[in-house]
């Protein structure tokens, strides 16, 4: 550039005042694209704090509706439900029990706030006595034997009124199996959000404590993606789209922003990023130790996920972020 043109460039002009800065902001956090994960459990009148996740509770079926309507009041109109069953067994029966905790919670939420989008997590790990995401055969997770059970769970949740089912078991062909099971039972309008690029991450620690789903032997490296691999994530996403996923997901979010960005470039479907329990609790810990301004850091981290290219962000900070983005207006 010629010297005189260069002299005319003053990037700080667009930073001089809050109104100008707002006008030129390239990325926004909009509560309508935030999803709040919720843990539901059996019992009555229960709002039980989760130690490893300050500010997050487990709700019984009769208290979850009120919580979801409070979320709607601050602008969060999408929830992702996880069930913690009364009994766990070898084959995760409670996951696909029509009278189970998740179908009941879905009806309760539907009764109290008809306009909230209900997403139901589909996996066996919260429901199996061994804590793995599928059934066990000869000491290993049996991929193809698990598929019909995931299909049954998805149908039970769709029947109860879920808008979207979200398979997180990382079994090969799980999206195809679930799409088939939904279609054959008349739920062709129930959408699938695939946990397509789900990494074997240490950031799930607090969730496993919350859901009591720590594997009793081995780990999940035989089915979740290794942190070193991005091309493999692209392959998983492409397969999920071919199998019928309507929305794809990258999980966790912060340590995988490059994966979100690459998925955004390659695929023309809505992308969800799941900012997981460990990301949440890490910031809570830093905030409570006075190391960072928690609210500002939260918005900065959420912006990084948006900037990387996510449309939807699933985050335990959803309600706080909605309140913060309202007060920033
Ligand atoms: C599996 C599932 C997990 C999470 C969401 N779905 C746990 C796992 O794979 O161990 C983790 C979410 C989080 O850490 O917030 N059903």
Coordinates of C-alpha atoms and ligand atoms in Angstrom, one line a residue:
X1 CA 0.0 0.0 0.0
X2 CA 1.2 3.5 -0.8
X3 CA 2.3 5.5 2.2
X4 CA -0.5 8.1 2.0
X5 CA -3.2 5.3 1.8
X6 CA -1.6 3.6 4.8
X7 CA -1.7 6.9 6.7
X8 CA -5.5 7.0 6.3
X9 CA -5.9 3.6 7.9
X10 CA -6.7 3.9 11.6
X11 CA -8.3 0.7 13.0
X12 CA -8.8 2.4 16.3
X13 CA -11.6 4.6 14.8
X14 CA -13.9 1.6 15.1
X15 CA -13.0 1.1 18.7
X16 CA -13.5 4.6 20.1
X17 CA -16.9 4.2 21.7
X18 CA -19.1 1.4 23.0
X19 CA -21.8 2.1 20.3
X20 CA -19.3 1.9 17.4
X21 CA -17.7 -1.3 18.9
X22 CA -21.2 -2.8 19.1
X23 CA -22.0 -1.8 15.6
X24 CA -18.9 -3.6 14.2
X25 CA -19.0 -6.8 16.3
X26 CA -18.6 -9.7 13.9
X27 CA -19.9 -12.4 16.3
X28 CA -22.8 -12.4 18.7
X29 CA -23.9 -14.7 21.5
X30 CA -27.7 -15.2 21.0
X31 CA -29.5 -17.1 23.7
X32 CA -31.7 -18.6 21.1
X33 CA -28.8 -20.8 19.9
X34 CA -27.7 -21.9 23.4
X35 CA -28.8 -25.2 24.8
X36 CA -28.9 -26.0 28.5
X37 CA -28.0 -29.6 29.5
X38 CA -30.2 -30.9 32.4
X39 CA -29.8 -34.0 34.6
X40 CA -33.1 -35.7 35.6
X41 CA -33.5 -38.4 38.2
X42 CA -36.2 -40.3 40.0
X43 CA -37.8 -39.2 43.2
X44 CA -40.0 -36.3 44.2
X45 CA -39.4 -32.7 45.1
X46 CA -35.7 -33.0 44.4
X47 CA -33.3 -30.2 43.3
X48 CA -29.9 -31.8 44.2
X49 CA -26.7 -29.8 43.7
X50 CA -23.9 -31.6 41.8
X51 CA -20.7 -31.1 43.8
X52 CA -18.3 -31.2 40.8
X53 CA -20.4 -28.6 38.9
X54 CA -21.2 -25.6 41.1
X55 CA -24.6 -24.1 40.2
X56 CA -25.8 -27.2 38.3
X57 CA -28.4 -29.6 39.9
X58 CA -30.1 -32.9 39.4
X59 CA -33.9 -32.5 39.1
X60 CA -36.7 -35.0 39.7
X61 CA -39.5 -35.3 37.2
X62 CA -41.8 -33.0 39.2
X63 CA -39.3 -30.2 39.6
X64 CA -37.7 -30.1 36.1
X65 CA -40.7 -28.4 34.4
X66 CA -40.3 -25.3 36.6
X67 CA -36.6 -25.1 36.0
X68 CA -37.2 -25.3 32.2
X69 CA -39.7 -22.5 32.4
X70 CA -37.2 -20.4 34.4
X71 CA -34.7 -21.0 31.5
X72 CA -37.4 -19.9 29.0
X73 CA -37.9 -16.7 31.0
X74 CA -34.2 -15.7 30.4
X75 CA -34.4 -16.7 26.7
X76 CA -33.1 -20.3 26.8
X77 CA -35.6 -22.3 24.8
X78 CA -33.7 -25.5 24.1
X79 CA -32.7 -28.2 26.6
X80 CA -30.7 -31.4 26.4
X81 CA -31.9 -34.1 28.8
X82 CA -29.8 -36.7 30.5
X83 CA -31.3 -39.4 32.7
X84 CA -30.0 -40.9 35.8
X85 CA -32.1 -44.1 36.3
X86 CA -33.2 -45.8 39.5
X87 CA -31.6 -49.0 38.5
X88 CA -28.6 -49.8 36.2
X89 CA -28.1 -53.2 34.6
X90 CA -25.8 -55.0 32.2
X91 CA -28.0 -54.1 29.2
X92 CA -29.0 -50.5 30.2
X93 CA -32.8 -51.4 30.2
X94 CA -33.8 -48.1 31.8
X95 CA -32.5 -46.2 28.7
X96 CA -35.3 -47.6 26.6
X97 CA -38.0 -48.0 29.2
X98 CA -41.1 -46.0 28.0
X99 CA -41.8 -45.3 31.7
X100 CA -38.2 -44.4 32.4
X101 CA -37.0 -41.1 33.8
X102 CA -36.3 -39.4 30.5
X103 CA -39.7 -40.1 28.8
X104 CA -41.4 -38.9 32.0
X105 CA -39.2 -35.8 32.2
X106 CA -40.0 -35.0 28.5
X107 CA -43.7 -35.1 29.2
X108 CA -43.3 -33.0 32.3
X109 CA -41.3 -30.4 30.3
X110 CA -43.7 -30.4 27.5
X111 CA -46.6 -29.8 29.9
X112 CA -45.0 -26.8 31.6
X113 CA -43.4 -25.1 28.5
X114 CA -44.8 -26.1 25.2
X115 CA -42.4 -23.9 23.1
X116 CA -39.1 -25.2 24.4
X117 CA -37.1 -27.5 22.1
X118 CA -36.5 -30.8 23.8
X119 CA -33.4 -32.7 22.9
X120 CA -32.8 -36.1 24.4
X121 CA -29.4 -37.7 24.8
X122 CA -29.3 -41.3 23.5
X123 CA -26.7 -43.5 25.1
X124 CA -26.4 -46.4 27.4
X125 CA -23.6 -45.3 29.7
X126 CA -25.8 -43.7 32.3
X127 CA -27.9 -46.8 32.4
X128 CA -25.4 -49.7 32.3
X129 CA -24.0 -51.2 35.5
X130 CA -20.5 -51.3 33.9
X131 CA -20.8 -47.7 32.7
X132 CA -19.9 -48.4 29.0
X133 CA -21.9 -46.8 26.2
X134 CA -23.0 -50.1 24.7
X135 CA -23.6 -53.7 25.8
X136 CA -20.7 -56.0 26.5
X137 CA -19.9 -59.2 24.7
X138 CA -16.8 -61.2 25.3
X139 CA -15.3 -58.4 27.4
X140 CA -15.7 -55.7 24.7
X141 CA -18.4 -53.2 23.7
X142 CA -20.6 -54.9 21.1
X143 CA -21.3 -52.3 18.4
X144 CA -24.0 -54.0 16.3
X145 CA -25.7 -55.6 19.3
X146 CA -26.0 -52.1 20.8
X147 CA -27.6 -50.4 17.7
X148 CA -31.2 -51.8 18.2
X149 CA -31.2 -50.7 21.8
X150 CA -30.2 -47.1 20.8
X151 CA -33.0 -47.3 18.3
X152 CA -35.5 -48.3 20.9
X153 CA -34.4 -45.5 23.3
X154 CA -34.7 -42.9 20.5
X155 CA -38.3 -44.1 19.7
X156 CA -39.3 -44.0 23.4
X157 CA -38.0 -40.4 23.6
X158 CA -39.7 -39.4 20.3
X159 CA -43.0 -40.9 21.5
X160 CA -42.8 -39.0 24.8
X161 CA -42.4 -35.8 22.7
X162 CA -38.7 -35.1 22.1
X163 CA -38.1 -32.8 19.1
X164 CA -34.5 -34.0 18.6
X165 CA -32.6 -37.1 19.7
X166 CA -28.9 -36.9 20.1
X167 CA -26.9 -40.2 20.0
X168 CA -23.7 -39.9 21.9
X169 CA -22.6 -43.6 22.2
X170 CA -20.1 -43.4 19.3
X171 CA -21.2 -46.7 17.9
X172 CA -20.6 -47.1 14.2
X173 CA -23.9 -46.7 12.2
X174 CA -25.8 -45.5 15.2
X175 CA -27.4 -42.6 13.2
X176 CA -28.6 -45.0 10.5
X177 CA -30.0 -47.4 13.0
X178 CA -31.9 -44.6 14.9
X179 CA -33.2 -43.0 11.7
X180 CA -34.5 -46.4 10.6
X181 CA -36.2 -47.0 14.0
X182 CA -37.7 -43.6 14.1
X183 CA -39.1 -43.7 10.5
X184 CA -40.6 -47.2 10.9
X185 CA -42.5 -46.1 14.0
X186 CA -43.9 -42.9 12.4
X187 CA -41.4 -40.4 13.8
X188 CA -40.0 -39.2 10.5
X189 CA -40.1 -35.6 11.8
X190 CA -38.0 -36.2 14.8
X191 CA -34.6 -34.8 14.0
X192 CA -31.2 -36.3 14.9
X193 CA -28.3 -34.4 16.3
X194 CA -25.3 -36.7 16.0
X195 CA -22.5 -36.5 18.5
X196 CA -20.4 -37.0 15.3
X197 CA -17.0 -35.9 16.4
X198 CA -16.9 -36.9 20.1
X199 CA -13.4 -37.2 21.5
X200 CA -12.1 -39.4 24.2
X201 CA -11.6 -36.5 26.6
X202 CA -10.6 -35.9 30.2
X203 CA -13.0 -32.9 30.3
X204 CA -15.9 -35.3 30.8
X205 CA -14.8 -35.9 34.4
X206 CA -17.5 -33.8 36.3
X207 CA -20.3 -35.2 34.0
X208 CA -19.3 -38.8 34.9
X209 CA -19.5 -37.9 38.5
X210 CA -22.9 -36.2 38.0
X211 CA -24.3 -39.2 36.0
X212 CA -22.4 -41.9 37.9
X213 CA -21.2 -43.2 34.5
X214 CA -17.4 -43.8 35.1
X215 CA -16.6 -47.1 33.3
X216 CA -16.0 -49.9 35.8
X217 CA -13.3 -51.4 33.6
X218 CA -11.2 -50.0 30.7
X219 CA -12.0 -46.6 29.1
X220 CA -13.8 -45.2 26.0
X221 CA -10.8 -45.0 23.7
X222 CA -12.1 -48.0 21.7
X223 CA -15.1 -45.9 20.5
X224 CA -14.4 -42.2 21.0
X225 CA -11.9 -40.3 18.8
X226 CA -8.3 -39.7 19.9
X227 CA -7.4 -36.1 20.6
X228 CA -4.6 -36.1 18.0
X229 CA -7.0 -36.6 15.1
X230 CA -8.8 -34.0 13.0
X231 CA -9.1 -35.9 9.7
X232 CA -10.8 -38.8 11.5
X233 CA -13.4 -36.3 12.9
X234 CA -14.2 -35.2 9.3
X235 CA -14.7 -38.8 8.3
X236 CA -17.1 -39.4 11.3
X237 CA -19.1 -36.2 10.4
X238 CA -19.4 -37.1 6.7
X239 CA -20.6 -40.6 7.7
X240 CA -23.2 -39.2 10.1
X241 CA -24.5 -36.8 7.5
X242 CA -24.8 -39.7 5.0
X243 CA -26.6 -41.8 7.6
X244 CA -29.2 -39.0 8.1
X245 CA -27.9 -36.7 10.8
X246 CA -29.7 -33.3 10.6
X247 CA -27.3 -31.5 12.9
X248 CA -23.7 -32.6 13.7
X249 CA -21.7 -31.9 16.8
X250 CA -18.1 -31.4 17.9
X251 CA -17.4 -32.3 21.5
X252 CA -15.7 -31.0 23.6
X253 CA -15.5 -27.4 22.3
X254 CA -12.6 -25.4 23.6
X255 CA -9.8 -27.9 22.9
X256 CA -11.3 -28.6 19.4
X257 CA -11.9 -25.2 17.9
X258 CA -9.9 -26.2 14.8
X259 CA -12.2 -29.1 14.3
X260 CA -15.3 -26.9 14.5
X261 CA -13.7 -24.4 12.0
X262 CA -12.8 -27.2 9.6
X263 CA -16.3 -28.7 9.8
X264 CA -17.8 -25.3 9.1
X265 CA -15.7 -25.0 6.0
X266 CA -16.6 -28.5 4.7
X267 CA -20.2 -29.2 5.6
X268 CA -23.4 -27.5 4.9
X269 CA -25.4 -28.5 8.0
X270 CA -26.0 -26.8 11.4
X271 CA -23.0 -27.4 13.7
X272 CA -23.4 -27.8 17.4
X273 CA -20.5 -27.5 19.8
X274 CA -20.7 -29.1 23.2
X275 CA -18.8 -27.1 25.8
X276 CA -18.6 -30.0 28.3
X277 CA -18.6 -30.3 32.1
X278 CA -14.9 -30.0 32.5
X279 CA -14.8 -26.7 30.6
X280 CA -17.6 -25.4 32.8
X281 CA -16.1 -26.5 36.1
X282 CA -12.6 -25.3 35.2
X283 CA -13.9 -21.8 34.7
X284 CA -16.0 -22.0 37.9
X285 CA -12.9 -23.0 39.8
X286 CA -10.8 -20.2 38.3
X287 CA -13.6 -17.7 39.0
X288 CA -14.0 -18.8 42.6
X289 CA -10.3 -18.5 43.2
X290 CA -10.4 -14.9 41.9
X291 CA -8.1 -15.7 39.0
X292 CA -10.3 -14.3 36.3
X293 CA -13.5 -12.3 36.0
X294 CA -15.8 -15.3 35.5
X295 CA -18.6 -13.5 33.6
X296 CA -16.3 -11.9 31.1
X297 CA -14.2 -15.0 30.6
X298 CA -17.4 -17.0 30.0
X299 CA -18.5 -14.7 27.2
X300 CA -15.0 -14.6 25.7
X301 CA -14.9 -18.4 25.6
X302 CA -18.4 -18.7 24.1
X303 CA -17.4 -16.1 21.5
X304 CA -14.4 -18.2 20.5
X305 CA -16.7 -21.2 19.9
X306 CA -19.0 -19.0 17.8
X307 CA -16.1 -17.5 15.9
X308 CA -14.8 -21.0 15.1
X309 CA -18.1 -21.6 13.3
X310 CA -20.6 -23.3 15.7
X311 CA -24.2 -22.4 15.2
X312 CA -25.5 -24.0 18.4
X313 CA -23.6 -24.1 21.7
X314 CA -24.5 -26.6 24.3
X315 CA -23.3 -25.2 27.6
X316 CA -23.9 -25.4 31.3
X317 CA -23.4 -21.6 31.3
X318 CA -26.5 -21.1 29.1
X319 CA -28.6 -19.3 31.7
X320 CA -25.8 -17.2 33.0
X321 CA -24.7 -16.3 29.4
X322 CA -28.3 -15.4 28.5
X323 CA -28.5 -13.1 31.5
X324 CA -25.1 -11.6 30.8
X325 CA -26.0 -11.0 27.1
X326 CA -29.3 -9.3 28.1
X327 CA -27.4 -6.9 30.5
X328 CA -24.9 -6.1 27.9
X329 CA -27.5 -4.6 25.5
Ligands
LIG1 C1 -22.4 -40.0 27.1 C2 -22.1 -38.6 27.3 C3 -21.1 -38.1 28.0 C4 -21.2 -36.7 28.0 C5 -22.4 -36.4 27.2 N1 -22.9 -37.6 26.8 C6 -20.0 -38.7 28.8 C7 -19.0 -39.6 28.3 O1 -18.9 -39.8 27.1 O2 -18.3 -40.1 29.2 C8 -20.3 -35.7 28.6 C9 -20.8 -34.3 28.7 C10 -20.1 -33.4 29.6 O3 -19.0 -33.7 30.1 O4 -20.6 -32.4 29.9 N2 -23.8 -40.3 27.2

